[in-house]
Amino acid sequence: MASVRQVQVTFDCAEPERVARFWCEVLGYVVPPPPEGFATWTDFHRSLPPERQGAGFSCGDPNGVGPRLYFQRVPEGKVVKNRVHLDVRVGTGLVGEERVAVLEAECARLVALGAKRVGLLRADEFNESCLPMLDVEGNEFCLD
């Protein structure tokens, strides 16, 4: 059996480029250069048939460590909770109020980018505190 070496996380969304650029800001990811022969992604998308223009967009970890994220346009809107979500690990190794302060600071930064705060889940006997949020299209993620 072959081993898996790379993973891509794919998001269904209405506006792929908008959501991709949001996640670039969240994770410090970058948009790859446009395909050869195109000065910009806009030029590339304009070369496609109208129904394919803006249908997909990607971003990736500039260090090549994290997974590539791909955003694909779908016709239907989001209707239920995600079955998979990202945990953005900003509080790793921190506990108590120090952890909560880091989560709150990152939450404020992401709200300024268009995210929405859902609430703070305080630590209990099994889990440390985390902060559920929604991205610019309402997809759930957590600050952990």
Short mmCIF file of N, CA, C and O in Angstrom, two decimals:
data_model
loop_
_atom_site.label_atom_id
_atom_site.label_comp_id
_atom_site.label_asym_id
_atom_site.label_seq_id
_atom_site.Cartn_x
_atom_site.Cartn_y
_atom_site.Cartn_z
N MET A 1 0.84 -1.18 0.00
CA MET A 1 0.00 0.00 0.00
C MET A 1 0.89 1.24 0.00
O MET A 1 1.82 1.35 0.79
N ALA A 2 0.59 2.19 -0.88
CA ALA A 2 1.36 3.43 -0.96
C ALA A 2 1.02 4.33 0.22
O ALA A 2 -0.12 4.37 0.68
N SER A 3 2.00 5.07 0.70
CA SER A 3 1.74 6.00 1.79
C SER A 3 1.31 7.35 1.22
O SER A 3 1.74 7.75 0.14
N VAL A 4 0.46 8.05 1.94
CA VAL A 4 -0.02 9.37 1.53
C VAL A 4 1.04 10.39 1.92
O VAL A 4 1.49 10.42 3.06
N ARG A 5 1.39 11.24 0.99
CA ARG A 5 2.42 12.24 1.26
C ARG A 5 1.86 13.65 1.33
O ARG A 5 2.45 14.52 1.92
N GLN A 6 0.73 13.89 0.69
CA GLN A 6 0.16 15.22 0.68
C GLN A 6 -1.35 15.14 0.87
O GLN A 6 -1.97 14.17 0.43
N VAL A 7 -1.89 16.17 1.49
CA VAL A 7 -3.34 16.25 1.70
C VAL A 7 -3.79 17.62 1.23
O VAL A 7 -3.12 18.62 1.46
N GLN A 8 -4.92 17.66 0.56
CA GLN A 8 -5.57 18.91 0.19
C GLN A 8 -6.91 18.96 0.89
O GLN A 8 -7.62 17.95 0.93
N VAL A 9 -7.27 20.08 1.45
CA VAL A 9 -8.58 20.27 2.07
C VAL A 9 -9.40 21.11 1.09
O VAL A 9 -8.96 22.19 0.68
N THR A 10 -10.57 20.62 0.72
CA THR A 10 -11.42 21.29 -0.27
C THR A 10 -12.66 21.85 0.41
O THR A 10 -13.32 21.16 1.18
N PHE A 11 -12.96 23.10 0.10
CA PHE A 11 -14.13 23.80 0.64
C PHE A 11 -15.13 24.04 -0.49
O PHE A 11 -14.75 24.54 -1.55
N ASP A 12 -16.38 23.71 -0.27
CA ASP A 12 -17.46 24.13 -1.16
C ASP A 12 -17.84 25.54 -0.73
O ASP A 12 -17.97 25.81 0.47
N CYS A 13 -18.05 26.44 -1.70
CA CYS A 13 -18.39 27.82 -1.35
C CYS A 13 -19.02 28.53 -2.54
O CYS A 13 -19.06 27.99 -3.64
N ALA A 14 -19.48 29.73 -2.31
CA ALA A 14 -20.08 30.54 -3.36
C ALA A 14 -19.05 31.41 -4.07
O ALA A 14 -19.13 31.63 -5.27
N GLU A 15 -18.07 31.91 -3.32
CA GLU A 15 -17.06 32.82 -3.86
C GLU A 15 -15.65 32.31 -3.54
O GLU A 15 -15.05 32.74 -2.56
N PRO A 16 -15.12 31.41 -4.37
CA PRO A 16 -13.85 30.77 -4.06
C PRO A 16 -12.69 31.73 -3.77
O PRO A 16 -11.97 31.54 -2.79
N GLU A 17 -12.50 32.74 -4.58
CA GLU A 17 -11.36 33.63 -4.35
C GLU A 17 -11.51 34.39 -3.04
O GLU A 17 -10.54 34.52 -2.28
N ARG A 18 -12.68 34.87 -2.74
CA ARG A 18 -12.92 35.60 -1.48
C ARG A 18 -12.61 34.72 -0.27
O ARG A 18 -11.93 35.14 0.66
N VAL A 19 -13.10 33.49 -0.29
CA VAL A 19 -12.89 32.59 0.85
C VAL A 19 -11.41 32.19 0.93
O VAL A 19 -10.83 32.15 2.02
N ALA A 20 -10.77 31.94 -0.22
CA ALA A 20 -9.35 31.59 -0.22
C ALA A 20 -8.51 32.72 0.36
O ALA A 20 -7.61 32.49 1.18
N ARG A 21 -8.79 33.93 -0.03
CA ARG A 21 -8.00 35.07 0.47
C ARG A 21 -8.22 35.28 1.96
O ARG A 21 -7.30 35.66 2.69
N PHE A 22 -9.42 35.00 2.45
CA PHE A 22 -9.67 35.05 3.90
C PHE A 22 -8.76 34.05 4.61
O PHE A 22 -8.06 34.38 5.56
N TRP A 23 -8.73 32.80 4.12
CA TRP A 23 -7.91 31.77 4.76
C TRP A 23 -6.42 32.04 4.63
O TRP A 23 -5.64 31.66 5.50
N CYS A 24 -6.01 32.71 3.56
CA CYS A 24 -4.61 33.14 3.46
C CYS A 24 -4.25 34.04 4.64
O CYS A 24 -3.19 33.89 5.26
N GLU A 25 -5.13 34.96 4.95
CA GLU A 25 -4.89 35.88 6.07
C GLU A 25 -4.92 35.15 7.41
O GLU A 25 -4.13 35.43 8.30
N VAL A 26 -5.83 34.20 7.56
CA VAL A 26 -5.94 33.45 8.81
C VAL A 26 -4.67 32.64 9.07
O VAL A 26 -4.12 32.66 10.17
N LEU A 27 -4.21 31.93 8.04
CA LEU A 27 -3.14 30.95 8.22
C LEU A 27 -1.76 31.40 7.77
O LEU A 27 -0.79 30.68 7.95
N GLY A 28 -1.66 32.59 7.18
CA GLY A 28 -0.38 33.02 6.63
C GLY A 28 -0.04 32.28 5.35
O GLY A 28 1.11 32.16 4.96
N TYR A 29 -1.06 31.75 4.67
CA TYR A 29 -0.88 31.05 3.40
C TYR A 29 -0.72 32.06 2.26
O TYR A 29 -0.98 33.25 2.43
N VAL A 30 -0.32 31.56 1.11
CA VAL A 30 -0.14 32.41 -0.06
C VAL A 30 -0.88 31.82 -1.25
O VAL A 30 -1.11 30.62 -1.32
N VAL A 31 -1.24 32.71 -2.17
CA VAL A 31 -1.85 32.29 -3.43
C VAL A 31 -0.70 31.95 -4.37
O VAL A 31 0.24 32.72 -4.50
N PRO A 32 -0.75 30.80 -5.03
CA PRO A 32 0.31 30.45 -5.97
C PRO A 32 0.31 31.40 -7.16
O PRO A 32 -0.69 32.06 -7.43
N PRO A 33 1.43 31.46 -7.89
CA PRO A 33 1.43 32.31 -9.08
C PRO A 33 0.44 31.78 -10.12
O PRO A 33 0.12 30.58 -10.13
N PRO A 34 -0.06 32.66 -10.99
CA PRO A 34 -0.99 32.20 -12.03
C PRO A 34 -0.29 31.26 -13.00
O PRO A 34 0.94 31.23 -13.08
N PRO A 35 -1.06 30.50 -13.76
CA PRO A 35 -0.47 29.59 -14.74
C PRO A 35 0.43 30.33 -15.73
O PRO A 35 0.23 31.52 -16.00
N GLU A 36 1.39 29.59 -16.27
CA GLU A 36 2.31 30.17 -17.24
C GLU A 36 1.53 30.81 -18.38
O GLU A 36 0.53 30.27 -18.85
N GLY A 37 2.00 31.99 -18.79
CA GLY A 37 1.35 32.71 -19.88
C GLY A 37 0.33 33.73 -19.42
O GLY A 37 -0.25 34.45 -20.23
N PHE A 38 0.08 33.81 -18.09
CA PHE A 38 -0.89 34.76 -17.55
C PHE A 38 -0.21 35.63 -16.49
O PHE A 38 0.47 35.11 -15.60
N ALA A 39 -0.42 36.94 -16.60
CA ALA A 39 0.19 37.87 -15.65
C ALA A 39 -0.51 37.82 -14.29
O ALA A 39 0.13 38.02 -13.26
N THR A 40 -1.82 37.57 -14.29
CA THR A 40 -2.59 37.56 -13.05
C THR A 40 -3.62 36.44 -13.09
O THR A 40 -3.92 35.89 -14.17
N TRP A 41 -4.17 36.12 -11.92
CA TRP A 41 -5.26 35.14 -11.87
C TRP A 41 -6.49 35.67 -12.59
O TRP A 41 -7.23 34.92 -13.22
N THR A 42 -6.72 36.99 -12.53
CA THR A 42 -7.85 37.58 -13.23
C THR A 42 -7.73 37.33 -14.73
O THR A 42 -8.71 36.95 -15.39
N ASP A 43 -6.52 37.52 -15.28
CA ASP A 43 -6.30 37.23 -16.70
C ASP A 43 -6.60 35.77 -17.02
O ASP A 43 -7.24 35.46 -18.02
N PHE A 44 -6.12 34.88 -16.15
CA PHE A 44 -6.37 33.45 -16.36
C PHE A 44 -7.87 33.15 -16.36
O PHE A 44 -8.39 32.48 -17.25
N HIS A 45 -8.58 33.64 -15.34
CA HIS A 45 -10.01 33.36 -15.23
C HIS A 45 -10.79 33.91 -16.42
O HIS A 45 -11.74 33.28 -16.89
N ARG A 46 -10.37 35.08 -16.93
CA ARG A 46 -11.05 35.65 -18.10
C ARG A 46 -10.87 34.80 -19.34
O ARG A 46 -11.66 34.90 -20.29
N SER A 47 -9.83 33.96 -19.36
CA SER A 47 -9.58 33.11 -20.53
C SER A 47 -10.48 31.87 -20.54
O SER A 47 -10.54 31.15 -21.54
N LEU A 48 -11.15 31.61 -19.45
CA LEU A 48 -12.00 30.42 -19.32
C LEU A 48 -13.40 30.69 -19.85
O LEU A 48 -13.83 31.84 -19.91
N PRO A 49 -14.15 29.63 -20.15
CA PRO A 49 -15.55 29.82 -20.51
C PRO A 49 -16.29 30.49 -19.34
O PRO A 49 -15.92 30.29 -18.18
N PRO A 50 -17.30 31.28 -19.64
CA PRO A 50 -17.99 32.03 -18.58
C PRO A 50 -18.40 31.19 -17.37
O PRO A 50 -18.26 31.63 -16.23
N GLU A 51 -18.88 29.97 -17.59
CA GLU A 51 -19.34 29.15 -16.47
C GLU A 51 -18.19 28.65 -15.58
O GLU A 51 -18.41 28.21 -14.47
N ARG A 52 -16.95 28.71 -16.06
CA ARG A 52 -15.79 28.26 -15.29
C ARG A 52 -15.03 29.43 -14.64
O ARG A 52 -14.16 29.22 -13.81
N GLN A 53 -15.36 30.66 -15.04
CA GLN A 53 -14.65 31.82 -14.49
C GLN A 53 -14.93 31.93 -13.00
O GLN A 53 -16.08 31.96 -12.57
N GLY A 54 -13.87 31.96 -12.20
CA GLY A 54 -14.01 32.08 -10.75
C GLY A 54 -14.53 30.84 -10.07
O GLY A 54 -14.94 30.89 -8.91
N ALA A 55 -14.51 29.69 -10.75
CA ALA A 55 -15.10 28.47 -10.19
C ALA A 55 -14.20 27.79 -9.16
O ALA A 55 -14.66 26.95 -8.40
N GLY A 56 -12.93 28.15 -9.12
CA GLY A 56 -12.02 27.54 -8.16
C GLY A 56 -10.86 28.46 -7.85
O GLY A 56 -10.50 29.32 -8.65
N PHE A 57 -10.29 28.27 -6.68
CA PHE A 57 -9.14 29.07 -6.25
C PHE A 57 -8.42 28.29 -5.17
O PHE A 57 -9.06 27.53 -4.43
N SER A 58 -7.12 28.45 -5.08
CA SER A 58 -6.37 27.69 -4.07
C SER A 58 -5.37 28.58 -3.36
O SER A 58 -5.06 29.69 -3.81
N CYS A 59 -4.86 28.06 -2.26
CA CYS A 59 -3.76 28.71 -1.54
C CYS A 59 -2.99 27.63 -0.80
O CYS A 59 -3.48 26.51 -0.64
N GLY A 60 -1.79 27.98 -0.39
CA GLY A 60 -0.97 26.98 0.27
C GLY A 60 0.01 27.57 1.25
O GLY A 60 0.27 28.78 1.25
N ASP A 61 0.55 26.71 2.05
CA ASP A 61 1.55 27.06 3.04
C ASP A 61 2.84 27.47 2.32
O ASP A 61 3.37 26.68 1.54
N PRO A 62 3.34 28.68 2.54
CA PRO A 62 4.56 29.09 1.84
C PRO A 62 5.77 28.23 2.17
O PRO A 62 6.73 28.18 1.40
N ASN A 63 5.73 27.51 3.30
CA ASN A 63 6.83 26.62 3.67
C ASN A 63 6.62 25.20 3.19
O ASN A 63 7.48 24.34 3.41
N GLY A 64 5.47 24.93 2.57
CA GLY A 64 5.20 23.60 2.04
C GLY A 64 4.90 22.55 3.09
O GLY A 64 4.89 21.36 2.79
N VAL A 65 4.61 22.97 4.31
CA VAL A 65 4.36 22.01 5.40
C VAL A 65 2.88 21.68 5.53
O VAL A 65 2.50 20.52 5.61
N GLY A 66 2.04 22.70 5.56
CA GLY A 66 0.60 22.50 5.74
C GLY A 66 -0.06 22.07 4.45
O GLY A 66 0.51 22.16 3.36
N PRO A 67 -1.30 21.61 4.54
CA PRO A 67 -2.01 21.15 3.35
C PRO A 67 -2.40 22.30 2.43
O PRO A 67 -2.59 23.43 2.88
N ARG A 68 -2.52 22.00 1.16
CA ARG A 68 -3.05 22.96 0.19
C ARG A 68 -4.55 23.08 0.48
O ARG A 68 -5.21 22.09 0.82
N LEU A 69 -5.10 24.27 0.35
CA LEU A 69 -6.53 24.49 0.49
C LEU A 69 -7.09 24.83 -0.88
O LEU A 69 -6.54 25.66 -1.60
N TYR A 70 -8.18 24.16 -1.25
CA TYR A 70 -8.82 24.41 -2.53
C TYR A 70 -10.27 24.79 -2.28
O TYR A 70 -10.96 24.16 -1.47
N PHE A 71 -10.73 25.81 -2.98
CA PHE A 71 -12.08 26.35 -2.81
C PHE A 71 -12.80 26.23 -4.13
O PHE A 71 -12.33 26.75 -5.15
N GLN A 72 -13.93 25.51 -4.12
CA GLN A 72 -14.67 25.30 -5.35
C GLN A 72 -16.08 25.85 -5.24
O GLN A 72 -16.74 25.68 -4.22
N ARG A 73 -16.50 26.52 -6.30
CA ARG A 73 -17.85 27.09 -6.32
C ARG A 73 -18.86 25.97 -6.50
O ARG A 73 -18.69 25.08 -7.32
N VAL A 74 -19.90 26.03 -5.68
CA VAL A 74 -21.02 25.10 -5.80
C VAL A 74 -22.30 25.94 -5.86
O VAL A 74 -22.35 27.05 -5.33
N PRO A 75 -23.34 25.42 -6.50
CA PRO A 75 -24.56 26.21 -6.66
C PRO A 75 -25.39 26.35 -5.39
O PRO A 75 -26.09 27.34 -5.21
N GLU A 76 -25.32 25.37 -4.51
CA GLU A 76 -26.18 25.40 -3.32
C GLU A 76 -25.46 26.12 -2.17
O GLU A 76 -24.25 26.08 -2.06
N GLY A 77 -26.25 26.75 -1.33
CA GLY A 77 -25.70 27.39 -0.15
C GLY A 77 -25.51 26.39 0.97
O GLY A 77 -26.00 25.26 0.93
N LYS A 78 -24.81 26.82 2.00
CA LYS A 78 -24.58 25.98 3.18
C LYS A 78 -25.88 25.88 3.97
O LYS A 78 -26.52 26.89 4.23
N VAL A 79 -26.28 24.66 4.34
CA VAL A 79 -27.54 24.50 5.06
C VAL A 79 -27.39 23.82 6.42
O VAL A 79 -28.26 23.95 7.27
N VAL A 80 -26.32 23.06 6.62
CA VAL A 80 -26.13 22.37 7.90
C VAL A 80 -24.69 22.55 8.37
O VAL A 80 -23.84 23.04 7.64
N LYS A 81 -24.44 22.12 9.58
CA LYS A 81 -23.11 22.20 10.17
C LYS A 81 -22.12 21.40 9.34
O LYS A 81 -22.43 20.35 8.81
N ASN A 82 -20.89 21.93 9.25
CA ASN A 82 -19.81 21.20 8.56
C ASN A 82 -19.62 19.82 9.18
O ASN A 82 -19.72 19.67 10.39
N ARG A 83 -19.29 18.85 8.36
CA ARG A 83 -18.92 17.53 8.87
C ARG A 83 -17.43 17.50 9.23
O ARG A 83 -16.99 16.67 10.00
N VAL A 84 -16.65 18.40 8.63
CA VAL A 84 -15.22 18.54 8.92
C VAL A 84 -14.96 20.02 9.09
O VAL A 84 -15.56 20.85 8.38
N HIS A 85 -14.12 20.38 10.03
CA HIS A 85 -13.75 21.78 10.18
C HIS A 85 -12.27 21.88 10.54
O HIS A 85 -11.65 20.91 10.96
N LEU A 86 -11.71 23.07 10.35
CA LEU A 86 -10.32 23.32 10.70
C LEU A 86 -10.24 23.83 12.13
O LEU A 86 -11.08 24.62 12.56
N ASP A 87 -9.24 23.38 12.85
CA ASP A 87 -8.88 23.96 14.14
C ASP A 87 -7.61 24.76 13.91
O ASP A 87 -6.59 24.21 13.48
N VAL A 88 -7.67 26.05 14.16
CA VAL A 88 -6.51 26.93 14.02
C VAL A 88 -5.84 26.97 15.38
O VAL A 88 -6.38 27.52 16.33
N ARG A 89 -4.67 26.37 15.47
CA ARG A 89 -4.00 26.08 16.74
C ARG A 89 -3.18 27.28 17.23
O ARG A 89 -1.97 27.28 17.13
N VAL A 90 -3.83 28.28 17.77
CA VAL A 90 -3.13 29.47 18.25
C VAL A 90 -2.78 29.40 19.74
O VAL A 90 -1.94 30.17 20.21
N GLY A 91 -3.40 28.49 20.48
CA GLY A 91 -3.19 28.43 21.93
C GLY A 91 -2.42 27.21 22.39
O GLY A 91 -2.42 26.88 23.58
N THR A 92 -1.75 26.53 21.46
CA THR A 92 -1.04 25.30 21.80
C THR A 92 -0.07 25.51 22.96
O THR A 92 0.73 26.44 22.95
N GLY A 93 -0.20 24.66 23.97
CA GLY A 93 0.69 24.72 25.13
C GLY A 93 0.27 25.69 26.20
O GLY A 93 0.85 25.72 27.29
N LEU A 94 -0.72 26.51 25.94
CA LEU A 94 -1.20 27.48 26.92
C LEU A 94 -2.42 26.93 27.64
O LEU A 94 -3.19 26.17 27.07
N VAL A 95 -2.61 27.35 28.89
CA VAL A 95 -3.76 26.91 29.67
C VAL A 95 -4.38 28.10 30.38
O VAL A 95 -3.78 29.17 30.49
N GLY A 96 -5.59 27.89 30.84
CA GLY A 96 -6.27 28.88 31.68
C GLY A 96 -6.47 30.22 30.98
O GLY A 96 -6.72 30.29 29.78
N GLU A 97 -6.35 31.27 31.76
CA GLU A 97 -6.62 32.62 31.25
C GLU A 97 -5.60 33.07 30.21
O GLU A 97 -5.92 33.87 29.32
N GLU A 98 -4.38 32.57 30.30
CA GLU A 98 -3.38 32.90 29.29
C GLU A 98 -3.83 32.39 27.91
O GLU A 98 -3.74 33.08 26.91
N ARG A 99 -4.35 31.17 27.88
CA ARG A 99 -4.86 30.60 26.63
C ARG A 99 -6.06 31.39 26.13
O ARG A 99 -6.15 31.73 24.95
N VAL A 100 -7.00 31.70 27.02
CA VAL A 100 -8.20 32.45 26.64
C VAL A 100 -7.80 33.81 26.05
O VAL A 100 -8.36 34.25 25.04
N ALA A 101 -6.81 34.48 26.63
CA ALA A 101 -6.38 35.79 26.14
C ALA A 101 -5.84 35.68 24.71
O ALA A 101 -6.13 36.54 23.86
N VAL A 102 -5.08 34.64 24.42
CA VAL A 102 -4.55 34.44 23.07
C VAL A 102 -5.68 34.13 22.09
O VAL A 102 -5.72 34.66 20.98
N LEU A 103 -6.63 33.29 22.49
CA LEU A 103 -7.78 32.99 21.64
C LEU A 103 -8.59 34.25 21.35
O LEU A 103 -8.99 34.49 20.20
N GLU A 104 -8.82 35.06 22.37
CA GLU A 104 -9.60 36.29 22.20
C GLU A 104 -8.89 37.28 21.28
O GLU A 104 -9.53 37.93 20.45
N ALA A 105 -7.58 37.40 21.41
CA ALA A 105 -6.82 38.32 20.55
C ALA A 105 -6.90 37.88 19.09
O ALA A 105 -7.12 38.71 18.19
N GLU A 106 -6.74 36.58 18.84
CA GLU A 106 -6.83 36.08 17.47
C GLU A 106 -8.24 36.22 16.94
O GLU A 106 -8.46 36.55 15.78
N CYS A 107 -9.22 36.00 17.79
CA CYS A 107 -10.62 36.17 17.40
C CYS A 107 -10.86 37.61 16.93
O CYS A 107 -11.48 37.82 15.88
N ALA A 108 -10.38 38.58 17.65
CA ALA A 108 -10.56 39.98 17.27
C ALA A 108 -9.93 40.26 15.91
O ALA A 108 -10.52 40.95 15.07
N ARG A 109 -8.74 39.70 15.65
CA ARG A 109 -8.09 39.88 14.35
C ARG A 109 -8.93 39.29 13.24
O ARG A 109 -9.12 39.91 12.18
N LEU A 110 -9.48 38.11 13.45
CA LEU A 110 -10.24 37.43 12.41
C LEU A 110 -11.61 38.06 12.20
O LEU A 110 -12.12 38.10 11.07
N VAL A 111 -12.22 38.59 13.25
CA VAL A 111 -13.49 39.31 13.09
C VAL A 111 -13.28 40.52 12.18
O VAL A 111 -14.10 40.82 11.32
N ALA A 112 -12.14 41.18 12.32
CA ALA A 112 -11.83 42.32 11.46
C ALA A 112 -11.69 41.92 9.99
O ALA A 112 -11.88 42.74 9.10
N LEU A 113 -11.38 40.64 9.75
CA LEU A 113 -11.26 40.12 8.38
C LEU A 113 -12.59 39.61 7.83
O LEU A 113 -12.66 39.17 6.69
N GLY A 114 -13.63 39.59 8.66
CA GLY A 114 -14.95 39.14 8.20
C GLY A 114 -15.47 37.88 8.86
O GLY A 114 -16.57 37.44 8.55
N ALA A 115 -14.70 37.29 9.77
CA ALA A 115 -15.17 36.10 10.49
C ALA A 115 -16.21 36.51 11.53
O ALA A 115 -16.32 37.68 11.88
N LYS A 116 -16.94 35.53 12.02
CA LYS A 116 -17.92 35.78 13.09
C LYS A 116 -17.60 34.89 14.28
O LYS A 116 -17.31 33.71 14.13
N ARG A 117 -17.69 35.47 15.44
CA ARG A 117 -17.48 34.73 16.68
C ARG A 117 -18.76 33.98 17.03
O ARG A 117 -19.85 34.53 16.95
N VAL A 118 -18.62 32.71 17.42
CA VAL A 118 -19.76 31.92 17.87
C VAL A 118 -19.83 31.95 19.39
O VAL A 118 -20.89 32.14 19.96
N GLY A 119 -18.72 31.78 20.05
CA GLY A 119 -18.69 31.82 21.51
C GLY A 119 -17.44 31.17 22.04
O GLY A 119 -16.70 30.52 21.30
N LEU A 120 -17.20 31.33 23.30
CA LEU A 120 -16.04 30.72 23.94
C LEU A 120 -16.48 29.48 24.69
O LEU A 120 -17.43 29.53 25.48
N LEU A 121 -15.82 28.37 24.44
CA LEU A 121 -16.06 27.15 25.20
C LEU A 121 -14.94 27.05 26.24
O LEU A 121 -13.78 26.85 25.89
N ARG A 122 -15.29 27.24 27.48
CA ARG A 122 -14.30 27.23 28.56
C ARG A 122 -13.82 25.82 28.85
O ARG A 122 -14.53 24.84 28.63
N ALA A 123 -12.61 25.73 29.36
CA ALA A 123 -12.01 24.44 29.70
C ALA A 123 -12.88 23.69 30.69
O ALA A 123 -13.56 24.28 31.53
N ASP A 124 -12.86 22.36 30.55
CA ASP A 124 -13.53 21.50 31.52
C ASP A 124 -12.52 20.43 31.94
O ASP A 124 -11.33 20.55 31.66
N GLU A 125 -12.98 19.36 32.54
CA GLU A 125 -12.04 18.34 33.03
C GLU A 125 -11.40 17.53 31.90
O GLU A 125 -10.42 16.83 32.13
N PHE A 126 -11.92 17.64 30.67
CA PHE A 126 -11.39 16.86 29.55
C PHE A 126 -10.71 17.71 28.47
O PHE A 126 -9.80 17.25 27.81
N ASN A 127 -11.20 18.92 28.25
CA ASN A 127 -10.72 19.76 27.13
C ASN A 127 -10.29 21.13 27.61
O ASN A 127 -10.87 21.68 28.56
N GLU A 128 -9.33 21.70 26.91
CA GLU A 128 -8.90 23.06 27.17
C GLU A 128 -9.86 24.00 26.44
O GLU A 128 -10.64 23.57 25.59
N SER A 129 -9.83 25.27 26.74
CA SER A 129 -10.71 26.25 26.11
C SER A 129 -10.49 26.32 24.60
O SER A 129 -9.36 26.17 24.12
N CYS A 130 -11.58 26.57 23.87
CA CYS A 130 -11.50 26.83 22.43
C CYS A 130 -12.57 27.85 22.07
O CYS A 130 -13.49 28.11 22.86
N LEU A 131 -12.43 28.43 20.88
CA LEU A 131 -13.35 29.49 20.49
C LEU A 131 -13.90 29.18 19.10
O LEU A 131 -13.20 29.36 18.10
N PRO A 132 -15.12 28.67 19.00
CA PRO A 132 -15.74 28.41 17.69
C PRO A 132 -16.03 29.71 16.95
O PRO A 132 -16.43 30.71 17.56
N MET A 133 -15.82 29.66 15.62
CA MET A 133 -16.05 30.83 14.77
C MET A 133 -16.65 30.39 13.44
O MET A 133 -16.71 29.19 13.15
N LEU A 134 -17.05 31.36 12.63
CA LEU A 134 -17.53 31.13 11.27
C LEU A 134 -16.67 31.95 10.31
O LEU A 134 -16.38 33.12 10.60
N ASP A 135 -16.29 31.36 9.17
CA ASP A 135 -15.52 32.12 8.19
C ASP A 135 -16.45 33.06 7.41
O ASP A 135 -17.63 33.20 7.75
N VAL A 136 -15.94 33.69 6.37
CA VAL A 136 -16.71 34.69 5.63
C VAL A 136 -17.93 34.15 4.90
O VAL A 136 -18.78 34.92 4.47
N GLU A 137 -18.04 32.82 4.77
CA GLU A 137 -19.24 32.22 4.18
C GLU A 137 -20.01 31.36 5.17
O GLU A 137 -20.89 30.60 4.80
N GLY A 138 -19.67 31.46 6.44
CA GLY A 138 -20.42 30.73 7.47
C GLY A 138 -19.94 29.33 7.77
O GLY A 138 -20.62 28.59 8.46
N ASN A 139 -18.75 28.95 7.27
CA ASN A 139 -18.20 27.63 7.59
C ASN A 139 -17.57 27.66 8.98
O ASN A 139 -16.83 28.57 9.31
N GLU A 140 -17.88 26.64 9.76
CA GLU A 140 -17.37 26.57 11.13
C GLU A 140 -15.87 26.27 11.16
O GLU A 140 -15.38 25.50 10.34
N PHE A 141 -15.19 26.89 12.10
CA PHE A 141 -13.81 26.54 12.44
C PHE A 141 -13.61 26.91 13.89
O PHE A 141 -14.44 27.61 14.49
N CYS A 142 -12.55 26.43 14.49
CA CYS A 142 -12.27 26.73 15.89
C CYS A 142 -10.89 27.32 16.07
O CYS A 142 -9.95 26.89 15.41
N LEU A 143 -10.80 28.26 16.98
CA LEU A 143 -9.50 28.69 17.47
C LEU A 143 -9.22 27.79 18.65
O LEU A 143 -10.02 27.70 19.58
N ASP A 144 -8.13 27.09 18.60
CA ASP A 144 -7.81 26.05 19.57
C ASP A 144 -6.46 26.34 20.22
O ASP A 144 -5.55 26.78 19.59
#
